[in-house]
CSV table of C-alpha atoms and ligand atoms in Angstrom, one decimal:
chain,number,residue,atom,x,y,z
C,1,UNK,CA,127.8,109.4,111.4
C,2,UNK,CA,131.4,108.9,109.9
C,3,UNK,CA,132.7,108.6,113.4
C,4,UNK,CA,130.4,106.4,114.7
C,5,UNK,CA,131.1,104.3,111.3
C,6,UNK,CA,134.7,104.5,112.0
C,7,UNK,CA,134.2,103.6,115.3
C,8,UNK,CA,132.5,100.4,114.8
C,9,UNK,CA,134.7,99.4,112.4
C,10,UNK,CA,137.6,99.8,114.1
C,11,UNK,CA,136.2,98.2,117.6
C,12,UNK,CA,134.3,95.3,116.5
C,13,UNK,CA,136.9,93.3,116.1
C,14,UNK,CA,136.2,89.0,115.7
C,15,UNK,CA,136.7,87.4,118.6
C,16,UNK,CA,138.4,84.1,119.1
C,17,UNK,CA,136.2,81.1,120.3
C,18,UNK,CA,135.7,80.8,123.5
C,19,UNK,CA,138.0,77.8,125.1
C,20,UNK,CA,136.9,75.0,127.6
C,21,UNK,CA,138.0,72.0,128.8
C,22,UNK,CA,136.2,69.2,128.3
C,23,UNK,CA,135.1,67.0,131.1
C,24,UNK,CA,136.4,63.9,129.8
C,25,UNK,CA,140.0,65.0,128.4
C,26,UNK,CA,142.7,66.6,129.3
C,27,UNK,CA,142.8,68.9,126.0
C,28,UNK,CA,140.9,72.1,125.8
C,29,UNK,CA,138.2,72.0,123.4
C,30,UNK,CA,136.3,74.4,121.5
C,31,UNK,CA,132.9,75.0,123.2
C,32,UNK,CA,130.2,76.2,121.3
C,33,UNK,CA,128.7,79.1,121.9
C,34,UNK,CA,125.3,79.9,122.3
C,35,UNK,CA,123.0,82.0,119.7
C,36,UNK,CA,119.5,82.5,120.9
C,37,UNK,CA,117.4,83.2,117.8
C,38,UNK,CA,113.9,85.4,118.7
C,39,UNK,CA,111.3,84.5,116.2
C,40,UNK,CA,110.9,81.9,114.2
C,41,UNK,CA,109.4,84.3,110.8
C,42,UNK,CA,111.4,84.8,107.6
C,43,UNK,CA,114.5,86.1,109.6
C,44,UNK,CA,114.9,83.7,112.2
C,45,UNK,CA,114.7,80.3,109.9
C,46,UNK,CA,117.2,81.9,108.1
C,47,UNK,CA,119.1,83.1,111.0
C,48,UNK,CA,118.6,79.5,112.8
C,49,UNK,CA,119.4,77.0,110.2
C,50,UNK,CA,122.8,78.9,108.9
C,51,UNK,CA,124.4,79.0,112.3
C,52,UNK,CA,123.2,75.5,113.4
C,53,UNK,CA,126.7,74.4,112.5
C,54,UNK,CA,129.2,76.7,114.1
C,55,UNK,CA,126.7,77.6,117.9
C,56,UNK,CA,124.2,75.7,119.8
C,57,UNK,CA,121.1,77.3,118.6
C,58,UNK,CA,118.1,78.2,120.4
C,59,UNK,CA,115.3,79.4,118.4
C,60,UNK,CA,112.6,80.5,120.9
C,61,UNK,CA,109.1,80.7,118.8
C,62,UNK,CA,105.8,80.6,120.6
C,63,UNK,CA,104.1,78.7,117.6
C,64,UNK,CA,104.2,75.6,116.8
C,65,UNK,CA,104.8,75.8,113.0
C,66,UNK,CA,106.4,78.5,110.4
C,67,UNK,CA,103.6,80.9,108.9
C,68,UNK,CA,104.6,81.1,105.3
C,69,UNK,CA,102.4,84.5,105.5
C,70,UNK,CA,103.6,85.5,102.2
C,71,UNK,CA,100.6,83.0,101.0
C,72,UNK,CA,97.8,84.0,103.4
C,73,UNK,CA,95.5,85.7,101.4
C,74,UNK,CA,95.7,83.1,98.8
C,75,UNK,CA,94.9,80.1,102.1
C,76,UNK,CA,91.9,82.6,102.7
C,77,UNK,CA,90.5,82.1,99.4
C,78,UNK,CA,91.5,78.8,99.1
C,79,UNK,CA,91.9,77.2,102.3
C,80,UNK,CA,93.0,73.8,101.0
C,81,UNK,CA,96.5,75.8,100.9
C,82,UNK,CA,96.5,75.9,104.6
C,83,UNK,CA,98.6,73.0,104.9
C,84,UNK,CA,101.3,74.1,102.7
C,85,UNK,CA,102.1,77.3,104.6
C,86,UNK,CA,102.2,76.4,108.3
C,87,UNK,CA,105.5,74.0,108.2
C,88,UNK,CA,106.6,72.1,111.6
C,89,UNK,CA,109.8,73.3,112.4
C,90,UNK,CA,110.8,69.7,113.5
C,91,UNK,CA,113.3,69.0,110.2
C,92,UNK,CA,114.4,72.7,110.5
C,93,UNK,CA,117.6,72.4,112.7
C,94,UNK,CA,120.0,69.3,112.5
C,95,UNK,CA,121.5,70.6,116.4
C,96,UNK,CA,120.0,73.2,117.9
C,97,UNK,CA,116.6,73.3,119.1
C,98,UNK,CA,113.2,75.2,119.4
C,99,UNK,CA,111.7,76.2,122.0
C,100,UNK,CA,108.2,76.7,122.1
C,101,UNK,CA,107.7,80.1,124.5
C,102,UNK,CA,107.3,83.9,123.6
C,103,UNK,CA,110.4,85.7,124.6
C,104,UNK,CA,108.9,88.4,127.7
C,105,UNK,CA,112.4,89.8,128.6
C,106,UNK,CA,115.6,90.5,126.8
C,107,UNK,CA,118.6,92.1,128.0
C,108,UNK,CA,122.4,91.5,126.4
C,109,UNK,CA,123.2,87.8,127.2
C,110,UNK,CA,120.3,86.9,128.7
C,111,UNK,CA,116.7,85.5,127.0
C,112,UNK,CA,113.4,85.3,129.6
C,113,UNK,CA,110.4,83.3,128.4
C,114,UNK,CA,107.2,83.9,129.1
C,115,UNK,CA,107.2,81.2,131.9
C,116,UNK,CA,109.7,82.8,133.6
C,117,UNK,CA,112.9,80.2,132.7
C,118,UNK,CA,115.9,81.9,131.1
C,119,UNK,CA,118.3,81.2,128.7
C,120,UNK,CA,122.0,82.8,129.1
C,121,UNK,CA,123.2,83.5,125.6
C,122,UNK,CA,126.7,84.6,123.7
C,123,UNK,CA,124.9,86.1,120.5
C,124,UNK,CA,121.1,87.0,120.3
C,125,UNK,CA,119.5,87.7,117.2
C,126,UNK,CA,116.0,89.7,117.7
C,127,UNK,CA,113.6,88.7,114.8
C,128,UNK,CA,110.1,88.9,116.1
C,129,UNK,CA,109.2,90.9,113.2
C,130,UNK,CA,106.0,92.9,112.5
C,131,UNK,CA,102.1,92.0,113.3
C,132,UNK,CA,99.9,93.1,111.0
C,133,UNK,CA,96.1,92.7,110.9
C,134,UNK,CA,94.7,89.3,109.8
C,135,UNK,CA,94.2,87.3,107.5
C,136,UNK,CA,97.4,88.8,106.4
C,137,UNK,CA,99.1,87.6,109.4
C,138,UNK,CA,98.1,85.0,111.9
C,139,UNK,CA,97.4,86.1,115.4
C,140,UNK,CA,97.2,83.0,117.0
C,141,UNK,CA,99.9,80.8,118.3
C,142,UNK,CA,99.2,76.9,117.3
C,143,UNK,CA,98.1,75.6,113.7
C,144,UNK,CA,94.6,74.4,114.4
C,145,UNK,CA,93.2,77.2,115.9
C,146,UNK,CA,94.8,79.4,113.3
C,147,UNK,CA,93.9,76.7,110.3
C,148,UNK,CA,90.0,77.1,112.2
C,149,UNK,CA,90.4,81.1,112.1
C,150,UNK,CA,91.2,81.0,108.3
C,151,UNK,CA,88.5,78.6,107.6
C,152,UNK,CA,85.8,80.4,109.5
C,153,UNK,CA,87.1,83.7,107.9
C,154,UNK,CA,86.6,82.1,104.3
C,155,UNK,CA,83.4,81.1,105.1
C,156,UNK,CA,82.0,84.4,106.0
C,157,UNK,CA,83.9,86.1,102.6
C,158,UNK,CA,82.1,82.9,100.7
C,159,UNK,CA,78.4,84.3,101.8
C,160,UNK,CA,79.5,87.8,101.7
C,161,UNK,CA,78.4,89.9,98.0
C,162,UNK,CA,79.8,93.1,98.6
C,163,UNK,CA,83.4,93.4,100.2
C,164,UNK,CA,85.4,96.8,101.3
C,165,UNK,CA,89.4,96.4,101.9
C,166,UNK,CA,90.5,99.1,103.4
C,167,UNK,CA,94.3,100.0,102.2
C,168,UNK,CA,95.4,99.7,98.4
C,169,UNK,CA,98.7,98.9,98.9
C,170,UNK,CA,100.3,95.8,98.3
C,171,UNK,CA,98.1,94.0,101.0
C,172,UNK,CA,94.6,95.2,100.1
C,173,UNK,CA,95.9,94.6,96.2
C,174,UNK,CA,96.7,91.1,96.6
C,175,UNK,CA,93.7,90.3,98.8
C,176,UNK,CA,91.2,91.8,96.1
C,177,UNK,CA,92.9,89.6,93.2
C,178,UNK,CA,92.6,86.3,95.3
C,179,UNK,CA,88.6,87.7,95.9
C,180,UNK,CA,88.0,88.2,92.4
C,181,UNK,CA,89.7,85.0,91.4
C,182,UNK,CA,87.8,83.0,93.8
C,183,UNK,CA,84.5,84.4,93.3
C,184,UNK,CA,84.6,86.8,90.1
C,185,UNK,CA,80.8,87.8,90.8
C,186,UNK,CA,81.7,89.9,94.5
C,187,UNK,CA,81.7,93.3,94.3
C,188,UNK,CA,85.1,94.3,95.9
C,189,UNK,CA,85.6,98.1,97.0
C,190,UNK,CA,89.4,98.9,97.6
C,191,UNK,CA,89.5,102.5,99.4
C,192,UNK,CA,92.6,104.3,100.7
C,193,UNK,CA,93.3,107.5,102.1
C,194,UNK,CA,96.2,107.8,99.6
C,195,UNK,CA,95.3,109.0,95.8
C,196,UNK,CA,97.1,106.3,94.5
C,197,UNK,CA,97.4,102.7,94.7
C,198,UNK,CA,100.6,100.4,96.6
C,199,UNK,CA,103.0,103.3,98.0
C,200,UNK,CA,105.0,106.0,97.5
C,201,UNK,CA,108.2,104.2,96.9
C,202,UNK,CA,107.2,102.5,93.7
C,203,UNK,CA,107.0,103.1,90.0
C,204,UNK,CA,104.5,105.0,88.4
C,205,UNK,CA,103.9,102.8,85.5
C,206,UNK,CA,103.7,99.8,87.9
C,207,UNK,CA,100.6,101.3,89.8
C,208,UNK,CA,99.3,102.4,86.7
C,209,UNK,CA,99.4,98.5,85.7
C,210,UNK,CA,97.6,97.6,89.1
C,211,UNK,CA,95.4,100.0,88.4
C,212,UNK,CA,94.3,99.1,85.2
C,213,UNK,CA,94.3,95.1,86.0
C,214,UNK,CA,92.1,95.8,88.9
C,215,UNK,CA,89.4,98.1,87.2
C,216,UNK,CA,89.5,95.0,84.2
C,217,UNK,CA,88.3,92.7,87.1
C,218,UNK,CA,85.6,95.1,88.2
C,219,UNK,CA,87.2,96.2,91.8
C,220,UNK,CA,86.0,99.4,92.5
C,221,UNK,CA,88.8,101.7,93.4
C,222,UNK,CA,88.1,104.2,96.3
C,223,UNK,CA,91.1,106.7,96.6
C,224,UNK,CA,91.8,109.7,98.3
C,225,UNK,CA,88.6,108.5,100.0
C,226,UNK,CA,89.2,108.9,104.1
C,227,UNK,CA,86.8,107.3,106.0
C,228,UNK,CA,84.2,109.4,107.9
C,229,UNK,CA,84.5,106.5,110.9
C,230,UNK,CA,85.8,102.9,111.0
C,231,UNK,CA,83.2,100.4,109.7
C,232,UNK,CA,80.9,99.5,112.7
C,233,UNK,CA,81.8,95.6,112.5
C,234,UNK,CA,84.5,93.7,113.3
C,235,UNK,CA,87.1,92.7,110.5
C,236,UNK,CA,86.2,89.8,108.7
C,237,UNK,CA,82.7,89.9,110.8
C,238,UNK,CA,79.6,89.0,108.1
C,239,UNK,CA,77.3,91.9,108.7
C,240,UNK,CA,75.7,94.0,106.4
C,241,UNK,CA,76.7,97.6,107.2
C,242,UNK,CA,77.3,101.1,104.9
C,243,UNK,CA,80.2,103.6,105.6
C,244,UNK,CA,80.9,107.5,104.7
C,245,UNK,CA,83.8,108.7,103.2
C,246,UNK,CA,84.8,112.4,103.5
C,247,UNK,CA,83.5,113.6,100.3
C,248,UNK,CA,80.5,112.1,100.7
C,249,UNK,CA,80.2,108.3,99.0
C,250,UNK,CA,78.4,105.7,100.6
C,251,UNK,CA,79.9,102.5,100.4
C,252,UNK,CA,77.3,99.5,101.7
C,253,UNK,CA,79.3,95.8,102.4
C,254,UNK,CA,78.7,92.7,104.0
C,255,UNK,CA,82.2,92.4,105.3
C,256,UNK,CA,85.4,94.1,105.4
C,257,UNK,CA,89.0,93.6,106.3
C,258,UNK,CA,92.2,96.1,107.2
C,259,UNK,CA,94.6,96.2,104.8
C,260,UNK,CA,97.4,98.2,106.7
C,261,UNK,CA,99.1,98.8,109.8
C,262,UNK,CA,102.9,97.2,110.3
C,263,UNK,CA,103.5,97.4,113.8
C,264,UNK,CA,107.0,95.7,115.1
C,265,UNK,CA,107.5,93.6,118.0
C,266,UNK,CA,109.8,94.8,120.0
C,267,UNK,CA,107.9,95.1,123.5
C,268,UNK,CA,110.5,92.5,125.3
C,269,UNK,CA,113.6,94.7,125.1
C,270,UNK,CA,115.0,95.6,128.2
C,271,UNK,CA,118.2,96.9,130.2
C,272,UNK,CA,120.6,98.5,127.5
C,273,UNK,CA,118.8,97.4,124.8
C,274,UNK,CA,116.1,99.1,125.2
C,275,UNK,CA,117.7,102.1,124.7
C,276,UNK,CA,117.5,101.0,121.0
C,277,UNK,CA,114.1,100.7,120.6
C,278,UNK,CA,112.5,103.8,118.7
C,279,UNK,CA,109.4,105.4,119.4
C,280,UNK,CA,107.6,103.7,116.7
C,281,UNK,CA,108.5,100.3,117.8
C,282,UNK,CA,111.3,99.6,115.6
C,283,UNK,CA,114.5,98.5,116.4
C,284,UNK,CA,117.9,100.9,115.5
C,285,UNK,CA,121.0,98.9,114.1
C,286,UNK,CA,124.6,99.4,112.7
C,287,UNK,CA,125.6,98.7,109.8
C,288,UNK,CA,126.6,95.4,110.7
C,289,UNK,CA,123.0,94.5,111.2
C,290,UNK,CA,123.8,94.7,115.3
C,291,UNK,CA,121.6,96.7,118.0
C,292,UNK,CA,123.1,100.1,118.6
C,293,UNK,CA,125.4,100.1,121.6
C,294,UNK,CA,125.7,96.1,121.3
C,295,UNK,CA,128.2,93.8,119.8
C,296,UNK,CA,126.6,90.6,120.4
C,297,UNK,CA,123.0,91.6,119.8
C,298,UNK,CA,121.5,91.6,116.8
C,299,UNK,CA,118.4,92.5,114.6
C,300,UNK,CA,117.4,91.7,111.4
C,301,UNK,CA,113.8,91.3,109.3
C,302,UNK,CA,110.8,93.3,109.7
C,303,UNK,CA,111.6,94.5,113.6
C,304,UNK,CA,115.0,96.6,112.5
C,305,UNK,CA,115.5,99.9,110.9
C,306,UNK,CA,117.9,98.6,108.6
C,307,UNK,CA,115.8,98.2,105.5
C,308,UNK,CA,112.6,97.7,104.1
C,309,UNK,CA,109.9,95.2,105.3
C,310,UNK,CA,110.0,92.2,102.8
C,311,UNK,CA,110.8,88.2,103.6
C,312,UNK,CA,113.5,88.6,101.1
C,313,UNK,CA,114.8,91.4,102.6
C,314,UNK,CA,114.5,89.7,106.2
C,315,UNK,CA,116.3,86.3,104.3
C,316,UNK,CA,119.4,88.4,102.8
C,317,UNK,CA,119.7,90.1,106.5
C,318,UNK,CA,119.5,86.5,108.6
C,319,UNK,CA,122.8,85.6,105.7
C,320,UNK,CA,124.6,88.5,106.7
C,321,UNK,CA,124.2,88.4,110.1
C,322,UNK,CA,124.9,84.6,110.4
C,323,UNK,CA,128.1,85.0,108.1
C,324,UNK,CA,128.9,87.6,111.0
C,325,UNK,CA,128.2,85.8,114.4
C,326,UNK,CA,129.9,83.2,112.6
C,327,UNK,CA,133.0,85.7,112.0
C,328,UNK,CA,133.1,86.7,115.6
C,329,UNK,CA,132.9,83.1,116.6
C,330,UNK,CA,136.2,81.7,114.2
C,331,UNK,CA,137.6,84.8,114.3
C,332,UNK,CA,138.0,84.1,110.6
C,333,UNK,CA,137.3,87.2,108.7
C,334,UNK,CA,136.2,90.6,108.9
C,335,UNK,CA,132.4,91.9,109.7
C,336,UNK,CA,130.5,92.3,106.5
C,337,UNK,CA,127.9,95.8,106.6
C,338,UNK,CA,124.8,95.6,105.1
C,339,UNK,CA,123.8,97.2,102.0
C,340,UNK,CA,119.9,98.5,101.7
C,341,UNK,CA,118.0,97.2,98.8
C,342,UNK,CA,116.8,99.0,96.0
C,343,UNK,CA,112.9,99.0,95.9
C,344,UNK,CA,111.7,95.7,93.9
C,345,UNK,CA,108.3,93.9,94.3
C,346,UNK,CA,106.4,91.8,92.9
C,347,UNK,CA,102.2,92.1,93.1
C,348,UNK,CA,100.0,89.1,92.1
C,349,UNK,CA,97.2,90.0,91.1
C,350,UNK,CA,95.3,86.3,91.7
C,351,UNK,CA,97.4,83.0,90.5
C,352,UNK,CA,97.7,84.6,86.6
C,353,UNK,CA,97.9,88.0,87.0
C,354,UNK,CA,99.7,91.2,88.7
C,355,UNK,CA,103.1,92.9,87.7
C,356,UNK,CA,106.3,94.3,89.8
C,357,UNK,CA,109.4,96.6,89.1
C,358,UNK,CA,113.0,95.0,89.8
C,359,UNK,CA,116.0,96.9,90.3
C,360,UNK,CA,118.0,97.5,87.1
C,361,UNK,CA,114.6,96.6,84.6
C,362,UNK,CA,113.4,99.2,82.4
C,363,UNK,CA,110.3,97.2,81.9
C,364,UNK,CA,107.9,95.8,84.3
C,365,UNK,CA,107.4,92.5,85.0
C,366,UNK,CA,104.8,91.2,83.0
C,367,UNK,CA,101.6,88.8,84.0
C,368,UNK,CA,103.8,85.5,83.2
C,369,UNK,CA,107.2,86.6,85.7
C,370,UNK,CA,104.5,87.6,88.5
C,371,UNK,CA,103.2,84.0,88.2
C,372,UNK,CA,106.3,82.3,87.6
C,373,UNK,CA,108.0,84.1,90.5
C,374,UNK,CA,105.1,84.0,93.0
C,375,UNK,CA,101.6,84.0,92.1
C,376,UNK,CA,101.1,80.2,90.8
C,377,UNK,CA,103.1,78.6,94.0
C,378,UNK,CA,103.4,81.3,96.1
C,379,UNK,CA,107.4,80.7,96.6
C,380,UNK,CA,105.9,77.5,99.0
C,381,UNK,CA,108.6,75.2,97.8
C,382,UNK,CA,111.7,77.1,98.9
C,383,UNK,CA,110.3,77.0,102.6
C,384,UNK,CA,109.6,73.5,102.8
C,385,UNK,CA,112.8,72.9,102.0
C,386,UNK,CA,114.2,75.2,104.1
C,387,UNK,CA,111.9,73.7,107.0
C,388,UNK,CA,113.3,70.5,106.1
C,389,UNK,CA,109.7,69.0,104.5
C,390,UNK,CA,110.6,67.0,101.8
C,391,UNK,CA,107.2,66.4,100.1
C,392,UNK,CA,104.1,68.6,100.1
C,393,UNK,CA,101.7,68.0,103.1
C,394,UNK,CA,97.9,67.1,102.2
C,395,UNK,CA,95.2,68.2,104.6
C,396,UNK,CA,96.3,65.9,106.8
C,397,UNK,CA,99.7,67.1,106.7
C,398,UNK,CA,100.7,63.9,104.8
C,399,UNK,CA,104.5,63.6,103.4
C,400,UNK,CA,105.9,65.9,106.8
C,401,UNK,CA,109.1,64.6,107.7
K,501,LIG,C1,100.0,89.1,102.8
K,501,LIG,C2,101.5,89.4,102.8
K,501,LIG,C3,102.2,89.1,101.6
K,501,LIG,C4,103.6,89.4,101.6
K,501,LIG,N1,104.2,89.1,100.5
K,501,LIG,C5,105.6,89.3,100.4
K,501,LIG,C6,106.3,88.9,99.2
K,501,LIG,O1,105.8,88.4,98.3
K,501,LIG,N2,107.7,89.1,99.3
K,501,LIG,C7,108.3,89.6,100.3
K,501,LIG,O2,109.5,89.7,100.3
K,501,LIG,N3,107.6,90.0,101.5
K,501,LIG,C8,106.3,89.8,101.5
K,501,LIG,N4,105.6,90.2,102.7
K,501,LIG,C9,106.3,90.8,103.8
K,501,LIG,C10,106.8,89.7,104.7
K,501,LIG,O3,105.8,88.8,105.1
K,501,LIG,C11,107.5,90.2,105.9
K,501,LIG,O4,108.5,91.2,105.6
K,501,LIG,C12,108.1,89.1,106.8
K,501,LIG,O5,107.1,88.4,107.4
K,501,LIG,C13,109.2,89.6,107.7
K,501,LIG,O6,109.8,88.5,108.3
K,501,LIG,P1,110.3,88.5,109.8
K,501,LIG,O7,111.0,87.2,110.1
K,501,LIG,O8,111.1,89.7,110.1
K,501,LIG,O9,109.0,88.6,110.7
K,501,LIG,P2,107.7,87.7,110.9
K,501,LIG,O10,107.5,87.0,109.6
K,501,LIG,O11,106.7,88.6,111.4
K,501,LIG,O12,108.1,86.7,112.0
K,501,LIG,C14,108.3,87.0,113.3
K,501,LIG,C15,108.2,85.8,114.2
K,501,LIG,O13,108.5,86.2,115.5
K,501,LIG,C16,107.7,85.6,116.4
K,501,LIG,N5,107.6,86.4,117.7
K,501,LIG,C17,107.0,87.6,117.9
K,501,LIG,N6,107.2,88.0,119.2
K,501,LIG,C18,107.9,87.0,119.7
K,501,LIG,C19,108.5,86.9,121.1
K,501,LIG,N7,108.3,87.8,122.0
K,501,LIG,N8,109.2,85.8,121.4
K,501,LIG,C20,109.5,84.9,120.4
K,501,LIG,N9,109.0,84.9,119.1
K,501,LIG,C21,108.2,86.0,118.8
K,501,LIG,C22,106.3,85.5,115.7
K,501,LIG,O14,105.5,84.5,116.2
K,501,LIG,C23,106.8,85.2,114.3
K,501,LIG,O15,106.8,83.8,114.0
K,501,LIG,C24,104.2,89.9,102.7
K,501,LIG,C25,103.5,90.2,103.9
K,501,LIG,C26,102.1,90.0,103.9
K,501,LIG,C27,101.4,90.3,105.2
């Protein structure tokens, strides 16, 4: 490991910009260079929009629109939200541009779409993330059918009275706040596998908290509780049905919904950097956020091993790597490696309640900072400005730039 370290260190060296002549003068000019961005989540906005003035960007994104998914499970019990967290990405680059097309193939320097046309790139920065089961994230590619998903989802959980998430962790949490703060009369069964609620790598006293706020709102918490079978419906499906757990409890709902199951996208890797790709999907970097065995190839957000799998996480990784593609570019300055955060999170509990642990905080965060910081707006504002939205859109998308 300290040789390898060293090693990178030493070899990665910035390189200068590459040189051309331009077609109309006699000087050489500066060209460019070309950074195709993969995904257009958390990472790749981030990713996109800081190198847009140093490389011709190319952010390939098979939707039409940014899924602010942090707010999904509030748009599920609310869909009047809907508008506010899909955001065009039309005001999100000032030179580069998006293309609308999955990535099928990627090799080192070279991008293939889905329709078979490719893109020859200098730097690539994979950030296809994570998919993970809905309403959490969407599944579907354009903004209406996914707005129609969400809508025909909320009506089912509307005439549903009894509801069982499946997963207590930060997912199934969240989801069974927004339920009880939509329709306080549900009966909402959150059952895990685990014997404790959110995950192992957080507080005690902070699940303790969850616990507690969750029991106050009458959710009936189900853990240690494995499942005999998988429920006999489809997710989000409104049909009465009753499941077993191992010891022996009946549980009888009229709908239920997953609350677990990361899985990265990282099925498009090929040639040497597929080498990179573990077993479980994820992608391996250096510490410089790049693809092991690549100096122009990078990963960053919920699809690499570098950290956790957070949109703050995948923001602060889309910095460094930018500030690095952008060193290699200039040759101005030396690589900067990336430092792993320590655990931090914050939990809504509905738009008023929940609580979180940050790093260097004795206490937790109490029902006020959980609203503050995400609950009440859902951190919506910081992405339209980032998309380049300068007002809030209405149903009818309204005040989109
Ligand atoms: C309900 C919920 C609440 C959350 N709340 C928080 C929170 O409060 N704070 C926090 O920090 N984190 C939160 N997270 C976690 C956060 O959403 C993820 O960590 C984040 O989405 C990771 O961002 P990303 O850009 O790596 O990936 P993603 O957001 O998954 O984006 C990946 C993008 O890549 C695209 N893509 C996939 N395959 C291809 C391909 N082949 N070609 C081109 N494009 C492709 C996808 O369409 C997608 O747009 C939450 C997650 C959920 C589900």
């Amino acid at each position: 490991m300290i040789c390898d370290e060293y090693y990178l260190l030493n070899s990665i060296r910035p390189q200068t910009a590459l040189t051309t002549w331009s077609s109309s003068m006699s000087d050489p000019v500066l060209a460019r260079p070309t950074v195709v961005v993969i995904g257009g989540g958390y990472a790749g906005v981030n990713a996109a929009k800081a190198l847009d003035d140093v490389a011709d960007v190319v952010l390939v994104e098979p939707k039409d629109a940014f899924v602010h998914n942090v707010a999904s499970l509030r748009a599920l019990a609310d869909p009047s939200w809907l508008p506010r967290i899909y955001l065009p990405y039309d005001g999100l680059l000032a030179n580069g541009r998006v293309v609308r097309e999955r990535a099928a193939k990627v090799e080192a320097g070279l991008v293939t779409l889905a329709s078979g046309a490719e893109i020859a790139a200098d730097y690539i920065v994979l950030a296809t993330g994570s998919a993970y089961p809905f309403p959490a994230k969407s599944d579907v590619d354009g903004t209406d059918a996914a707005h129609a998903k969400v809508r025909a989802a909320h009506a089912a959980l509307s005439a549903a009275q009894r509801v069982l998430l499946v997963g207590a962790g930060p997912v199934g949490i969240e989801l069974a706040g927004e339920i009880k703060a939509a329709w306080p009369g549900k009966h909402v069964t959150l059952l895990d596998v685990a014997d404790d609620v959110l995950g192992a790598r957080f507080r005690q006293d902070l699940k303790d908290e969850l616990r507690r706020q969750l029991t106050d709102l009458g959710v009936e918490l189900l853990l240690a509780s494995p499942l005999r079978e998988a429920p006999p419906t489809e997710p989000g499906e409104l049909q009465p049905f009753t499941v077993v757990t191992e010891s022996g409890t009946e549980v009888a709902a009229d709908i239920w919904f997953r609350c677990y199951g990361v899985a990265p996208v990282s099925d498009y890797l090929a040639g040497d950097l597929a080498a990179a790709r573990q077993a479980d999907g994820f992608v391996e970097v250096t510490p410089f956020l790049q693809v092991t065995g690549q100096d122009r190839v990078f990963a960053i957000g919920d699809v690499s091993t570098a950290d956790h799998k957070m949109a703050g996480i995948a923001g602060r990784q889309a910095q460094l790597v930018a500030g690095n593609i952008r060193a290699l570019i200039t040759g101005d300055g030396e690589l900067t490696s990336y430092q792993p955060s320590p655990p931090a999170i914050v939990v809504p509990i509905g738009p008023d309640g929940g609580s979180g642990q940050f790093p260097g905080s004795d206490d937790l965060a109490s029902r006020e900072r959980v609203a503050h910081a995400k609950g009440r707006d859902m951190m919506v504002d910081r992405f339209t400005e980032l998309l380049g939205i300068t007002a809030p859109a209405d149903e009818a998308g309204a005040g989109r730039r």
